[in-house]
XYZ file of N, CA and C in Angstrom:
876
model
N 15.094 -0.736 6.250
C 15.581 0.442 6.374
C 15.438 1.924 6.470
N 15.163 2.721 7.332
C 14.327 3.411 7.126
C 14.317 4.827 6.376
N 14.004 5.290 5.681
C 14.910 6.656 5.011
C 14.710 7.690 5.285
N 15.390 8.509 5.213
C 15.142 10.067 5.079
C 14.532 10.242 4.018
N 13.471 11.445 4.483
C 12.431 11.908 3.150
C 12.642 13.111 2.714
N 12.945 13.608 1.499
C 12.081 14.741 0.739
C 10.914 14.629 0.267
N 10.577 15.852 0.446
C 9.266 16.086 -0.212
C 9.070 17.501 -0.812
N 9.050 17.443 -2.586
C 8.960 19.067 -3.433
C 8.096 19.069 -3.781
N 6.895 19.934 -3.399
C 6.226 20.791 -3.597
C 4.762 20.529 -2.608
N 4.689 21.541 -1.975
C 4.160 21.705 -0.799
C 1.993 22.102 -1.010
N 2.151 22.120 -2.774
C 0.672 23.161 -2.391
C -0.782 21.906 -1.785
N -1.829 22.324 -2.280
C -2.701 21.465 -2.172
C -2.489 19.479 -1.214
N -1.910 19.352 -2.822
C -2.055 17.530 -2.041
C -0.577 17.504 -1.339
N 0.495 17.910 -1.597
C 1.760 17.733 -1.174
C 1.389 18.134 0.450
N 1.084 19.117 1.193
C 0.712 19.882 2.510
C 0.378 18.431 3.307
N -0.858 18.160 3.144
C -1.444 16.993 3.748
C -0.366 15.980 3.888
N 0.228 15.896 2.685
C 1.118 14.162 2.320
C 1.905 14.037 3.544
N 2.918 15.491 3.008
C 4.262 15.205 3.923
C 3.252 15.507 5.564
N 1.736 16.349 6.003
C 1.962 15.574 7.091
C 2.062 14.410 7.879
N 0.622 13.255 6.613
C 0.847 12.630 7.060
C 2.545 11.421 7.205
N 2.881 12.076 6.779
C 4.634 11.622 6.779
C 4.919 11.276 8.171
N 4.676 12.450 8.506
C 5.265 13.581 9.313
C 4.456 12.433 10.813
N 3.292 12.093 10.550
C 2.530 11.901 11.892
C 2.777 10.611 11.986
N 3.398 9.584 10.897
C 3.864 8.536 10.707
C 5.177 8.241 11.590
N 5.591 9.917 12.278
C 7.076 9.717 12.946
C 8.380 9.528 11.262
N 8.197 9.828 10.298
C 9.674 9.615 9.469
C 9.610 11.042 9.557
N 10.984 11.220 9.344
C 11.853 12.459 9.602
C 11.742 12.799 7.773
N 11.693 13.675 7.547
C 11.139 14.572 6.322
C 11.646 16.053 5.860
N 12.792 16.231 4.653
C 12.807 17.360 5.200
C 11.902 17.735 3.706
N 11.704 19.204 3.650
C 10.922 20.111 2.699
C 11.018 20.543 2.006
N 10.820 21.217 0.699
C 11.620 22.531 -0.057
C 10.020 23.131 -0.482
N 10.188 24.651 -0.604
C 8.425 24.894 -1.874
C 9.267 25.854 -2.618
N 9.222 26.470 -3.312
C 9.123 27.818 -4.154
C 8.687 28.359 -2.844
N 7.857 28.877 -2.882
C 6.692 30.040 -2.151
C 7.017 29.697 -0.150
N 8.036 29.854 0.169
C 9.036 29.302 1.328
C 8.270 29.394 2.842
N 6.886 30.203 2.436
C 6.354 30.908 3.572
C 4.968 28.842 3.647
N 4.826 28.722 2.457
C 4.156 27.536 3.141
C 4.358 26.214 3.029
N 6.051 26.181 3.632
C 6.637 25.492 4.889
C 6.049 25.387 6.368
N 5.339 26.405 7.063
C 6.178 26.827 7.762
C 4.805 25.719 9.279
N 3.185 25.250 8.232
C 2.374 24.616 9.200
C 3.993 23.230 9.318
N 4.404 22.896 8.368
C 5.280 21.825 8.553
C 6.021 21.356 9.415
N 7.152 22.898 8.974
C 7.678 22.826 9.953
C 7.235 22.954 12.022
N 6.727 23.558 12.308
C 5.962 23.327 13.310
C 5.565 22.034 13.171
N 5.261 21.253 12.267
C 5.017 19.927 12.753
C 6.176 18.604 12.574
N 7.188 19.598 12.604
C 8.648 18.530 12.357
C 9.882 18.106 11.288
N 8.984 18.963 10.617
C 9.421 18.509 8.979
C 10.480 19.470 9.403
N 11.830 19.293 8.337
C 13.048 20.458 7.756
C 12.905 20.865 6.472
N 13.212 21.918 7.413
C 13.012 23.061 5.518
C 14.606 23.283 5.638
N 14.077 23.063 3.755
C 16.345 23.269 3.057
C 16.322 24.490 2.138
N 16.514 24.406 1.401
C 16.304 26.158 1.259
C 16.734 26.046 -0.581
N 17.573 24.253 -1.489
C 16.685 24.745 -2.614
C 16.688 22.493 -2.578
N 16.107 22.379 -3.732
C 15.478 21.232 -4.444
C 17.225 19.936 -4.315
N 18.407 20.974 -4.755
C 19.725 20.083 -4.572
C 19.444 19.877 -3.150
N 19.627 20.407 -2.232
C 20.132 20.679 -0.822
C 19.738 19.584 -0.021
N 17.366 19.419 -0.548
C 17.119 18.372 -0.610
C 17.198 16.600 -0.704
N 18.150 17.046 -1.985
C 18.358 15.730 -2.664
C 19.350 14.964 -1.689
N 20.635 15.976 -1.339
C 21.888 15.627 -0.600
C 21.406 15.069 0.283
N 20.559 15.412 1.437
C 20.059 15.302 2.499
C 18.761 13.669 2.833
N 19.091 13.182 1.698
C 17.015 13.158 1.388
C 18.142 11.737 0.962
N 17.095 10.685 0.974
C 17.462 8.897 0.416
C 16.352 9.157 -1.415
N 15.223 9.461 -0.109
C 13.957 8.997 -1.185
C 13.341 10.638 -1.266
N 13.377 10.958 -2.529
C 12.375 12.269 -2.817
C 11.443 12.104 -3.621
N 10.815 13.118 -2.767
C 8.921 13.250 -3.506
C 9.183 14.141 -4.145
N 8.186 14.577 -5.189
C 7.514 15.623 -6.037
C 6.440 15.659 -5.931
N 5.711 16.993 -5.703
C 3.963 16.634 -6.280
C 4.100 17.988 -6.626
N 3.470 18.639 -7.937
C 3.921 19.222 -8.594
C 2.922 19.289 -9.920
N 2.581 21.108 -9.655
C 1.276 21.236 -10.860
C 1.427 20.468 -11.998
N 2.290 20.357 -13.011
C 2.384 20.293 -13.897
C 4.168 20.010 -14.349
N 4.068 19.256 -15.972
C 5.421 19.529 -16.220
C 6.771 20.566 -16.067
N 6.338 22.171 -16.228
C 7.134 23.373 -16.407
C 7.776 22.957 -14.957
N 6.494 23.149 -14.177
C 7.222 23.551 -12.640
C 8.522 21.819 -12.422
N 7.949 20.669 -13.120
C 8.680 19.602 -12.250
C 10.230 20.028 -13.437
N 10.081 20.099 -14.496
C 11.317 20.508 -15.818
C 12.218 21.583 -14.856
N 11.340 22.611 -14.035
C 12.119 23.985 -13.514
C 13.122 23.032 -12.138
N 11.884 22.112 -11.182
C 12.744 21.714 -10.200
C 14.304 20.777 -10.563
N 13.771 19.898 -11.847
C 14.961 19.340 -11.896
C 16.446 19.821 -12.346
N 16.587 20.948 -13.085
C 17.323 21.732 -14.437
C 17.689 23.018 -13.937
N 16.482 23.504 -13.140
C 17.388 24.990 -12.835
C 18.145 25.125 -11.631
N 19.399 25.752 -11.553
C 20.155 25.997 -10.890
C 19.999 25.937 -9.314
N 20.742 24.943 -8.773
C 20.380 24.268 -7.531
C 19.180 22.720 -7.034
N 19.007 22.331 -8.960
C 17.737 21.873 -9.037
C 18.449 20.662 -8.892
N 17.898 19.323 -9.012
C 18.271 18.101 -8.510
C 18.988 17.444 -9.299
N 18.863 18.178 -10.302
C 20.121 17.221 -11.494
C 21.562 17.765 -10.559
N 21.799 18.307 -10.382
C 22.803 18.806 -9.479
C 23.167 18.751 -8.484
N 22.968 17.322 -7.912
C 23.233 16.648 -6.766
C 23.545 14.912 -6.875
N 24.239 14.388 -7.005
C 24.822 13.178 -6.403
C 23.448 12.124 -6.578
N 22.909 11.713 -7.857
C 21.675 11.350 -8.049
C 22.238 9.999 -7.091
N 23.173 9.332 -6.953
C 23.994 7.257 -6.967
C 23.258 6.984 -5.515
N 22.326 5.924 -5.748
C 21.622 5.621 -4.443
C 20.481 6.684 -4.028
N 19.748 7.315 -4.876
C 18.488 8.005 -3.963
C 17.566 8.056 -5.325
N 16.561 8.215 -4.398
C 15.226 7.930 -5.020
C 13.721 8.525 -5.413
N 13.727 8.730 -6.854
C 13.027 10.347 -7.129
C 12.271 9.987 -7.254
N 10.498 9.993 -7.039
C 9.380 9.818 -6.720
C 8.978 11.201 -7.375
N 8.384 10.858 -8.431
C 7.438 12.321 -9.362
C 5.162 11.613 -9.082
N 5.020 12.437 -7.812
C 3.577 11.942 -7.739
C 3.132 13.131 -8.657
N 3.607 13.512 -9.291
C 2.665 14.755 -10.144
C 1.380 13.268 -11.694
N 0.663 14.635 -11.829
C 0.126 14.083 -13.299
C 1.234 14.831 -14.630
N 1.330 14.152 -15.603
C 2.146 14.168 -16.137
C 1.813 12.707 -17.076
N 2.248 13.274 -18.578
C 1.816 12.328 -19.709
C 2.979 11.482 -19.954
N 2.786 10.208 -20.125
C 3.498 8.948 -20.616
C 4.843 9.134 -20.777
N 4.662 9.915 -21.837
C 5.961 10.170 -22.522
C 7.122 10.615 -21.098
N 6.488 12.235 -21.095
C 7.103 13.279 -19.576
C 7.868 11.850 -19.155
N 6.709 11.188 -18.513
C 7.559 10.099 -17.033
C 8.586 9.565 -18.195
N 8.784 9.125 -19.037
C 9.858 8.497 -19.798
C 11.158 8.595 -18.845
N 10.370 10.212 -20.165
C 11.727 11.123 -20.333
C 12.854 11.731 -18.887
N 12.072 12.099 -18.197
C 11.884 12.490 -16.209
C 12.907 11.111 -15.726
N 12.740 9.920 -16.103
C 13.057 8.464 -15.717
C 14.487 8.356 -16.721
N 14.678 9.140 -17.704
C 15.839 8.617 -18.323
C 16.670 10.427 -17.935
N 16.486 11.408 -17.176
C 16.865 12.581 -16.819
C 18.037 12.176 -15.099
N 16.675 11.504 -14.409
C 17.419 10.268 -13.088
C 17.883 9.122 -13.599
N 18.305 8.483 -14.366
C 18.592 7.626 -14.475
C 20.186 7.555 -15.235
N 20.103 9.082 -15.675
C 22.185 8.925 -16.149
C 21.996 9.216 -15.975
N 22.029 10.250 -14.541
C 22.517 10.903 -13.297
C 23.352 9.712 -12.117
N 22.683 8.579 -12.505
C 23.004 7.687 -11.265
C 22.011 7.460 -10.575
N 20.616 8.011 -10.547
C 19.843 8.069 -9.826
C 18.359 7.328 -9.791
N 18.034 6.550 -9.066
C 16.519 6.287 -9.568
C 14.867 6.891 -9.505
N 13.971 6.506 -10.331
C 13.128 7.011 -11.028
C 11.913 5.676 -10.558
N 11.016 6.652 -9.900
C 9.632 6.059 -9.718
C 8.570 7.042 -10.123
N 7.234 6.775 -10.931
C 6.330 7.507 -11.503
C 5.119 6.987 -10.304
N 4.636 7.865 -9.441
C 3.684 7.312 -8.584
C 2.586 8.440 -8.895
N 1.928 8.483 -9.807
C 0.159 9.765 -9.267
C -0.331 9.534 -8.398
N -1.332 10.063 -7.871
C -2.571 9.445 -6.847
C -3.935 9.844 -7.310
N -4.817 8.481 -6.864
C -6.403 8.945 -7.337
C -7.107 9.904 -6.159
N -7.674 10.211 -5.999
C -8.528 11.375 -5.395
C -7.831 13.093 -5.147
N -8.768 13.187 -4.149
C -8.454 14.522 -4.177
C -8.020 15.181 -2.489
N -8.053 16.390 -1.685
C -7.468 16.976 -1.227
C -7.805 16.035 0.458
N -9.137 15.562 0.744
C -9.803 15.643 1.398
C -9.599 14.097 1.868
N -9.385 13.264 0.586
C -9.150 12.237 0.950
C -7.190 12.182 1.023
N -6.714 12.912 1.044
C -4.991 13.235 1.117
C -5.390 13.322 3.286
N -5.838 13.916 3.296
C -6.252 14.444 4.671
C -5.817 12.905 4.971
N -6.925 12.202 4.947
C -7.697 10.777 5.254
C -6.626 9.547 5.110
N -5.123 9.923 4.650
C -4.066 9.069 3.883
C -5.066 7.872 2.930
N -6.182 8.125 2.778
C -6.978 7.276 1.172
C -7.098 7.208 0.181
N -5.896 7.711 -0.318
C -5.429 7.523 -1.749
C -5.147 6.949 -2.187
N -5.005 6.574 -3.358
C -4.952 5.338 -4.481
C -3.681 5.182 -5.397
N -2.539 5.204 -4.755
C -0.949 5.309 -5.303
C -1.055 4.574 -6.620
N -0.227 4.747 -7.705
C -0.452 4.141 -9.282
C 1.141 4.166 -9.380
N 1.650 3.225 -9.156
C 2.688 2.990 -9.557
C 3.671 2.599 -10.592
N 4.967 2.890 -10.982
C 5.160 2.556 -12.579
C 6.503 2.727 -12.386
N 7.290 1.577 -12.168
C 8.871 1.993 -12.420
C 9.209 0.205 -11.790
N 10.830 -0.095 -10.989
C 10.935 -1.363 -10.903
C 10.100 -1.431 -9.648
N 9.763 -3.150 -9.894
C 8.873 -3.857 -8.438
C 9.280 -3.791 -7.747
N 10.663 -3.955 -7.712
C 11.845 -4.215 -6.360
C 11.495 -3.091 -5.743
N 11.645 -1.719 -6.659
C 12.035 -0.223 -6.049
C 10.743 0.298 -5.468
N 9.667 -0.621 -6.267
C 8.087 0.093 -5.493
C 8.043 -0.245 -4.233
N 8.403 -2.019 -4.626
C 8.009 -2.699 -3.144
C 8.737 -1.536 -1.704
N 10.070 -1.188 -1.979
C 10.892 -0.502 -0.666
C 10.203 0.599 -0.346
N 8.960 1.621 -1.590
C 8.905 2.273 -0.708
C 7.183 1.748 -0.347
N 7.249 0.607 -0.218
C 5.872 0.394 -0.511
C 4.936 1.119 1.798
N 6.020 1.052 2.045
C 5.427 1.736 3.060
C 5.595 3.263 3.328
N 5.285 3.964 3.051
C 5.909 5.108 2.662
C 4.338 5.167 1.733
N 4.342 4.310 1.137
C 2.812 4.808 0.345
C 1.602 4.242 0.934
N 2.203 3.285 2.031
C 1.340 3.114 3.304
C 0.561 4.022 4.094
N 1.086 4.589 4.303
C 0.820 6.433 5.073
C -0.023 6.870 4.654
N 0.763 7.241 2.657
C -0.191 8.231 1.735
C -0.603 7.301 0.888
N -1.409 6.225 1.204
C -2.809 5.868 0.483
C -3.636 4.743 1.418
N -4.475 4.057 0.663
C -4.671 3.236 1.448
C -4.558 1.631 0.158
N -4.417 2.030 -1.322
C -3.610 1.175 -1.850
C -2.543 0.802 -2.968
N -1.864 0.640 -3.062
C -0.831 0.714 -4.416
C -0.860 -0.510 -5.285
N -0.779 -0.423 -6.877
C -1.999 -0.424 -7.505
C -0.479 -0.480 -8.416
N 0.956 -1.297 -9.095
C 1.757 -1.774 -9.459
C 1.492 -1.841 -11.303
N 1.919 -0.984 -12.190
C 1.589 -0.940 -13.343
C 2.158 -0.904 -14.815
N 3.918 -1.684 -14.025
C 4.766 -1.740 -14.747
C 5.859 -0.707 -15.210
N 6.561 -0.777 -16.230
C 7.843 0.549 -16.066
C 7.199 1.710 -16.232
N 8.461 2.828 -16.061
C 7.600 4.319 -16.287
C 7.114 4.860 -16.610
N 5.774 5.250 -16.517
C 5.375 5.832 -17.535
C 3.618 5.302 -17.446
N 3.857 3.623 -16.796
C 2.756 3.446 -16.934
C 1.473 3.875 -15.880
N 2.193 4.314 -15.035
C 1.084 4.814 -13.961
C 0.767 5.887 -14.020
N 1.475 7.316 -14.698
C 1.221 8.277 -15.618
C 0.101 7.846 -17.232
N 0.695 6.454 -17.723
C -1.350 6.723 -18.132
C -2.460 5.894 -17.232
N -2.358 4.901 -16.270
C -3.205 5.236 -15.060
C -3.684 6.393 -15.006
N -3.490 7.300 -14.413
C -3.810 8.757 -14.082
C -4.310 8.864 -14.680
N -3.812 9.037 -15.863
C -4.887 9.974 -16.915
C -5.971 8.925 -17.426
N -6.174 7.962 -17.336
C -7.275 7.459 -17.494
C -7.984 7.404 -16.453
N -7.718 7.492 -15.548
C -8.517 7.255 -13.965
C -9.268 8.277 -14.443
N -8.545 9.769 -14.574
C -8.904 11.339 -14.034
C -10.079 11.706 -15.556
N -10.090 10.333 -16.967
C -10.654 10.886 -17.412
C -12.649 10.140 -17.130
N -12.122 9.605 -16.737
C -13.641 8.579 -15.951
C -14.495 9.825 -14.926
N -12.922 10.608 -14.032
C -13.415 11.159 -12.854
C -13.851 13.104 -13.880
N -13.571 13.313 -14.934
C -13.795 14.412 -15.244
C -15.244 14.032 -16.496
N -15.253 12.725 -16.997
C -16.828 12.256 -17.074
C -17.864 12.347 -16.157
N -17.353 12.229 -15.028
C -18.659 12.099 -13.487
C -18.858 13.389 -13.067
N -18.115 14.173 -13.046
C -17.847 15.448 -12.773
C -19.401 16.063 -13.449
N -18.686 16.086 -14.910
C -20.111 16.288 -16.215
C -20.947 15.520 -15.807
N -21.475 14.650 -15.782
C -22.695 13.703 -16.302
C -23.407 14.106 -14.760
N -23.409 14.211 -13.492
C -23.746 14.546 -11.974
C -23.854 16.438 -12.876
N -23.338 16.814 -12.882
C -23.667 18.366 -13.610
C -24.813 18.929 -14.149
N -24.683 18.166 -15.642
C -26.081 17.782 -17.001
C -27.278 17.002 -16.004
N -27.371 15.818 -14.899
C -28.121 14.989 -14.712
C -29.319 16.357 -13.483
N -28.511 17.825 -13.153
C -29.009 17.451 -12.347
C -29.453 19.323 -12.683
N -28.515 20.046 -14.057
C -29.909 20.904 -14.962
C -30.611 20.518 -15.384
N -30.793 19.109 -15.622
C -31.858 18.560 -16.694
C -32.830 18.198 -15.743
N -33.191 17.748 -14.767
C -33.916 17.522 -13.614
C -34.412 19.472 -12.888
N -33.665 20.164 -12.974
C -34.002 21.372 -12.201
C -35.141 21.652 -13.702
N -34.655 22.214 -14.790
C -35.404 22.146 -16.294
C -36.812 21.690 -16.597
N -36.848 20.307 -15.639
C -37.468 19.993 -15.905
C -38.731 20.212 -15.063
N -38.629 20.895 -13.805
C -39.131 21.959 -12.290
C -38.678 20.839 -11.376
N -38.171 20.234 -11.567
C -37.942 19.029 -10.160
C -37.051 20.124 -8.562
N -37.484 19.825 -8.107
C -36.660 20.336 -6.831
C -35.020 19.681 -6.809
N -33.662 20.102 -6.709
C -32.702 20.394 -6.539
C -32.519 19.110 -5.613
N -33.066 19.350 -4.374
C -32.932 18.915 -3.061
C -33.351 16.918 -3.003
N -34.163 17.249 -3.952
C -34.570 15.501 -3.731
C -34.408 15.100 -4.849
N -33.943 16.245 -6.250
C -32.917 15.008 -7.565
C -30.976 14.900 -6.618
N -30.421 15.029 -5.430
C -29.929 15.048 -4.977
C -29.413 13.928 -3.800
N -31.009 14.034 -2.921
C -31.067 13.251 -2.615
C -31.173 11.412 -2.969
N -32.284 11.539 -4.320
C -31.988 10.649 -5.301
C -31.035 10.334 -6.199
N -29.931 10.946 -6.438
C -28.402 10.204 -6.579
C -28.002 9.090 -5.829
N -27.908 9.940 -4.443
C -28.066 9.358 -2.584
C -28.059 7.938 -3.019
N -29.330 7.514 -3.056
C -29.751 6.811 -3.131
C -29.771 5.956 -3.773
N -29.798 6.492 -5.505
C -29.727 5.177 -6.782
C -28.307 3.806 -6.757
N -27.546 3.773 -6.608
C -26.877 3.305 -7.889
C -25.808 3.691 -8.444
N -25.942 5.025 -8.917
C -25.121 6.121 -8.951
C -24.146 6.660 -7.735
N -25.181 6.226 -6.632
C -23.858 7.257 -6.056
C -22.411 6.803 -5.631
N -22.038 7.655 -5.571
C -20.266 7.223 -4.969
C -19.780 8.402 -3.792
N -18.556 8.336 -3.333
C -18.106 9.134 -2.762
C -17.961 10.125 -3.108
N -17.370 10.063 -3.972
C -16.943 11.356 -4.996
C -18.195 12.413 -4.396
N -19.664 11.529 -5.348
C -20.779 12.441 -5.071
C -20.911 13.127 -4.120
N -21.284 11.743 -2.991
C -21.255 12.133 -1.212
C -20.212 13.643 -1.157
N -18.982 13.963 -1.537
C -17.953 14.778 -0.863
C -18.220 15.897 -2.235
N -19.333 16.224 -2.996
C -19.503 17.400 -3.725
C -21.248 17.398 -3.068
N -21.210 17.031 -2.655
C -22.966 17.394 -2.993
C -23.792 18.297 -1.947
N -22.916 19.278 -1.050
C -23.093 20.346 -0.709
C -23.450 21.383 -1.503
N -22.239 21.285 -2.016
C -20.751 22.315 -3.398
C -21.972 21.779 -4.154
N -23.024 21.650 -4.795
C -24.007 21.553 -6.073
C -25.630 22.242 -4.765
N -25.300 22.033 -3.345
C -26.445 22.717 -2.955
C -26.103 23.740 -2.917
N -24.858 23.925 -2.198
C -25.095 25.873 -2.151
C -24.172 26.356 -3.290
N -23.923 26.150 -4.376
C -23.373 26.306 -5.942
C -22.413 27.316 -5.397
N -21.862 26.459 -3.807
C -20.003 27.379 -3.302
C -19.341 25.951 -3.833
N -18.398 25.744 -4.506
C -17.533 25.272 -5.379
C -16.069 25.337 -4.695
N -15.777 25.607 -3.487
C -13.919 25.719 -2.625
C -13.716 24.604 -3.201
N -12.118 24.589 -3.288
C -11.047 23.795 -4.672
C -10.823 22.513 -3.202
N -11.148 21.203 -3.942
C -10.311 20.004 -3.391
C -9.414 19.736 -4.441
N -9.875 19.445 -6.037
C -9.742 19.301 -7.056
C -9.878 20.272 -8.430
N -8.991 21.384 -8.392
C -9.724 23.219 -9.113
C -10.073 22.403 -10.607
N -10.892 22.753 -11.289
C -11.032 23.149 -12.732
C -9.826 23.210 -13.717
N -8.942 23.712 -13.107
C -7.657 23.911 -13.788
C -6.967 22.858 -14.148
N -6.413 22.476 -12.869
C -5.971 21.276 -12.970
C -6.915 19.948 -13.335
N -8.340 19.962 -13.846
C -9.163 19.325 -14.435
C -8.477 19.502 -15.714
N -8.641 20.978 -16.499
C -8.779 20.853 -17.792
C -7.292 21.057 -17.533
N -6.560 20.672 -17.287
C -5.266 20.219 -17.414
C -4.765 19.051 -17.634
N -6.150 18.055 -16.605
C -5.143 16.448 -17.380
C -5.904 16.244 -18.209
N -7.213 16.677 -18.385
C -7.793 16.524 -19.896
C -6.915 16.767 -21.062
N -6.487 17.786 -21.015
C -5.599 18.289 -22.331
C -4.645 17.259 -22.470
N -3.852 16.311 -21.436
C -3.021 15.395 -21.389
C -3.738 14.353 -22.218
N -4.969 14.024 -21.759
C -5.286 13.537 -22.489
C -5.954 13.486 -23.923
N -6.524 14.094 -24.645
C -6.741 14.763 -25.010
C -5.547 15.104 -26.608
N -4.477 15.011 -25.997
C -3.315 14.607 -26.634
C -3.256 13.265 -26.687
N -2.913 13.003 -25.502
C -2.765 11.260 -26.296
C -3.709 10.882 -26.731
N -5.130 10.945 -26.417
C -5.879 10.119 -27.974
C -5.705 10.942 -29.234
N -5.320 11.698 -29.305
C -5.325 12.133 -30.689
C -3.567 11.431 -30.978
N -2.734 11.270 -30.413
C -1.675 10.826 -30.349
C -1.922 9.713 -30.476
N -3.031 8.666 -30.183
C -3.765 7.025 -31.296
C -4.454 7.510 -32.147
N -4.408 8.335 -32.413
C -6.092 8.312 -33.471
C -7.078 7.330 -33.011
N -7.505 8.105 -31.537
C -8.669 6.601 -30.925
C -9.838 7.565 -31.528
N -10.646 7.315 -30.696
C -12.404 7.573 -31.042
C -12.737 7.731 -29.364
N -12.692 8.774 -29.172
C -13.015 9.134 -28.195
C -14.223 10.170 -27.272
N -15.811 10.407 -28.028
C -15.885 10.697 -27.876
C -16.244 11.769 -26.328
N -16.609 11.446 -25.259
C -16.139 11.668 -23.927
C -15.159 12.709 -23.469
N -14.324 11.321 -23.935
C -12.605 12.458 -24.037
C -13.176 14.127 -24.595
N -13.931 14.052 -25.828
C -13.491 15.174 -26.478
C -14.057 15.956 -26.094
N -15.261 15.619 -25.388
C -17.023 17.087 -24.791
C -16.484 17.432 -23.392
N -15.272 15.665 -21.897
C -15.610 16.560 -21.192
C -13.979 17.683 -21.393
N -13.636 17.658 -22.066
C -11.903 18.526 -22.673
C -12.660 19.579 -22.042
N -13.577 19.595 -23.777
C -14.173 20.734 -24.447
C -14.487 21.969 -22.997
N -15.137 20.931 -22.198
C -16.423 22.184 -21.575
C -15.595 22.558 -20.216
N -14.408 21.466 -19.633
C -13.480 21.879 -18.551
C -12.767 23.086 -18.517
N -12.247 23.302 -19.782
C -11.094 24.687 -20.207
C -12.029 25.582 -21.171
N -13.284 25.236 -21.008
C -14.123 26.080 -21.375
C -14.362 27.335 -20.069
N -14.498 25.643 -19.063
C -15.410 27.065 -17.345
C -13.560 27.541 -17.189
N -12.104 26.950 -17.526
C -11.642 27.619 -16.574
C -11.892 29.080 -17.675
N -11.405 28.900 -18.714
C -11.180 30.780 -19.333
C -12.263 31.501 -19.280
N -13.311 31.106 -18.852
C -14.773 31.179 -18.183
C -14.922 31.910 -16.773
N -13.512 31.983 -16.550
C -12.869 32.131 -14.349
C -13.591 31.503 -13.685
N -13.204 30.322 -13.889
C -13.878 29.351 -13.187
C -12.724 27.994 -12.741
N -11.100 28.554 -13.050
C -9.899 28.047 -13.276
C -10.146 27.321 -11.733
N -10.245 28.844 -10.341
C -9.649 28.556 -9.338
C -10.425 27.409 -7.847
N -12.204 26.990 -9.032
C -12.901 26.312 -8.410
C -12.305 25.421 -8.496
N -13.840 24.206 -7.253
C -13.453 23.158 -7.607
C -13.798 22.501 -8.662
N -13.284 21.282 -9.553
C -14.100 21.054 -11.214
C -15.741 20.551 -10.722
N -16.400 20.400 -9.666
C -17.438 20.745 -9.433
C -18.195 21.342 -9.899
N -17.621 22.872 -10.104
C -17.489 23.749 -10.297
C -18.337 23.647 -12.440
N -18.008 23.033 -13.058
C -18.566 22.044 -14.278
C -20.024 22.379 -14.027
N -20.459 22.663 -13.269
C -21.917 22.680 -12.782
C -22.640 24.058 -13.093
N -21.559 25.022 -12.947
C -21.985 26.428 -13.278
C -22.008 26.809 -14.551
N -20.771 26.421 -14.551
C -20.405 26.547 -16.158
C -21.634 25.860 -17.576
N -21.509 24.614 -16.814
C -23.679 24.058 -17.723
C -24.149 25.067 -17.671
N -24.150 25.898 -16.867
C -25.420 26.072 -16.212
C -25.872 27.131 -16.893
N -24.834 28.258 -16.995
C -24.329 29.531 -17.575
C -24.381 29.508 -19.088
N -24.481 28.548 -19.857
C -24.333 27.650 -21.076
C -26.368 27.061 -21.109
N -26.941 27.061 -20.604
C -28.276 27.012 -20.238
C -29.128 28.087 -20.388
N -28.579 29.094 -19.657
C -29.065 30.033 -19.404
C -29.078 31.410 -20.645
N -28.665 31.356 -21.899
C -28.177 32.019 -23.418
C -29.464 31.670 -23.918
C-alpha cells in the first residue's frame, strides 16, 4: 500500500528530504510556518496545505522535521494543529532531535488521540540529506517501522530500530555527542599544529591520509582551509543537542568529561555570534580563545 505523505517543517533538512520523496514519485503534502519555503517543493510536485491539521486530514503518514521541542509542541497543540485532526489510522513520524522523555511524552499525546507515533531522528547533515544517505534512527512499534521502511530507504542508506519510542532519540543524542567531540577535536588539532608552526595545508593532508580521516572531515576540509563555515549543521543546533546531552548526563548523575567540555565550547561559540555558522566554526571559537 502506498500512503499519501505529509511533511511539516521545510528547513535545512526537511527541504532536501521532501525533495527526495518527490523524486521517488510519492505524493507529498507540505506545510511550513514560513509558507514561501514550500515554493521549490511545489514546483517539484508537492501540494502545499494551510495548516498542520489539514496535513493530517489529507495524509496517511505525517513527518515532522522541526528545530526544537517548542516548535513541535506548537505544531501539535496550537489552533489548527495536528491534535485537532482525527488521528485514527494516522502515523506521525517525528524526525526532530529531542530528549528521550520528550519523545515518550509526544508518543503518549498522539496515541491518546488514536494515532501511532514513531520517533525517527537522523544522523547526517544537509549534504547527506540531499543524496539520500542519512542514517535513520527509529523508535516505536517494529511493525510500524517496517511499514515506514520504503520511505526511510528513500531518505537514508540505513535504518536502525532501537526499540520503543524514546530509544531513537537517545541514540541521536549519543551519536551527536560523538559528532561534537570530533568537531572540537579537529579544531584543536589544527590549532595546535599551527601553534607549532606547521602549515595548515599539510596538517589537513596529514589528517586526510591518517586513520582519523572521516567523511565528516572531508566534507568540512575546505571550511577549515578557507576559514569560512557556511552552515550544513549550525553551531546553534549542535549546541542545542549538546545541551540535551548535558541534561541527560546530569539526570543520570554520570561522569562524561568530554560531554561537559564540548557543551561549554559550542555554547560559547553560539553566544559569541557563531550560531548561524556550521558546527566546524568551533575552530574559530577556539582560535579566538587562544589569541587572548
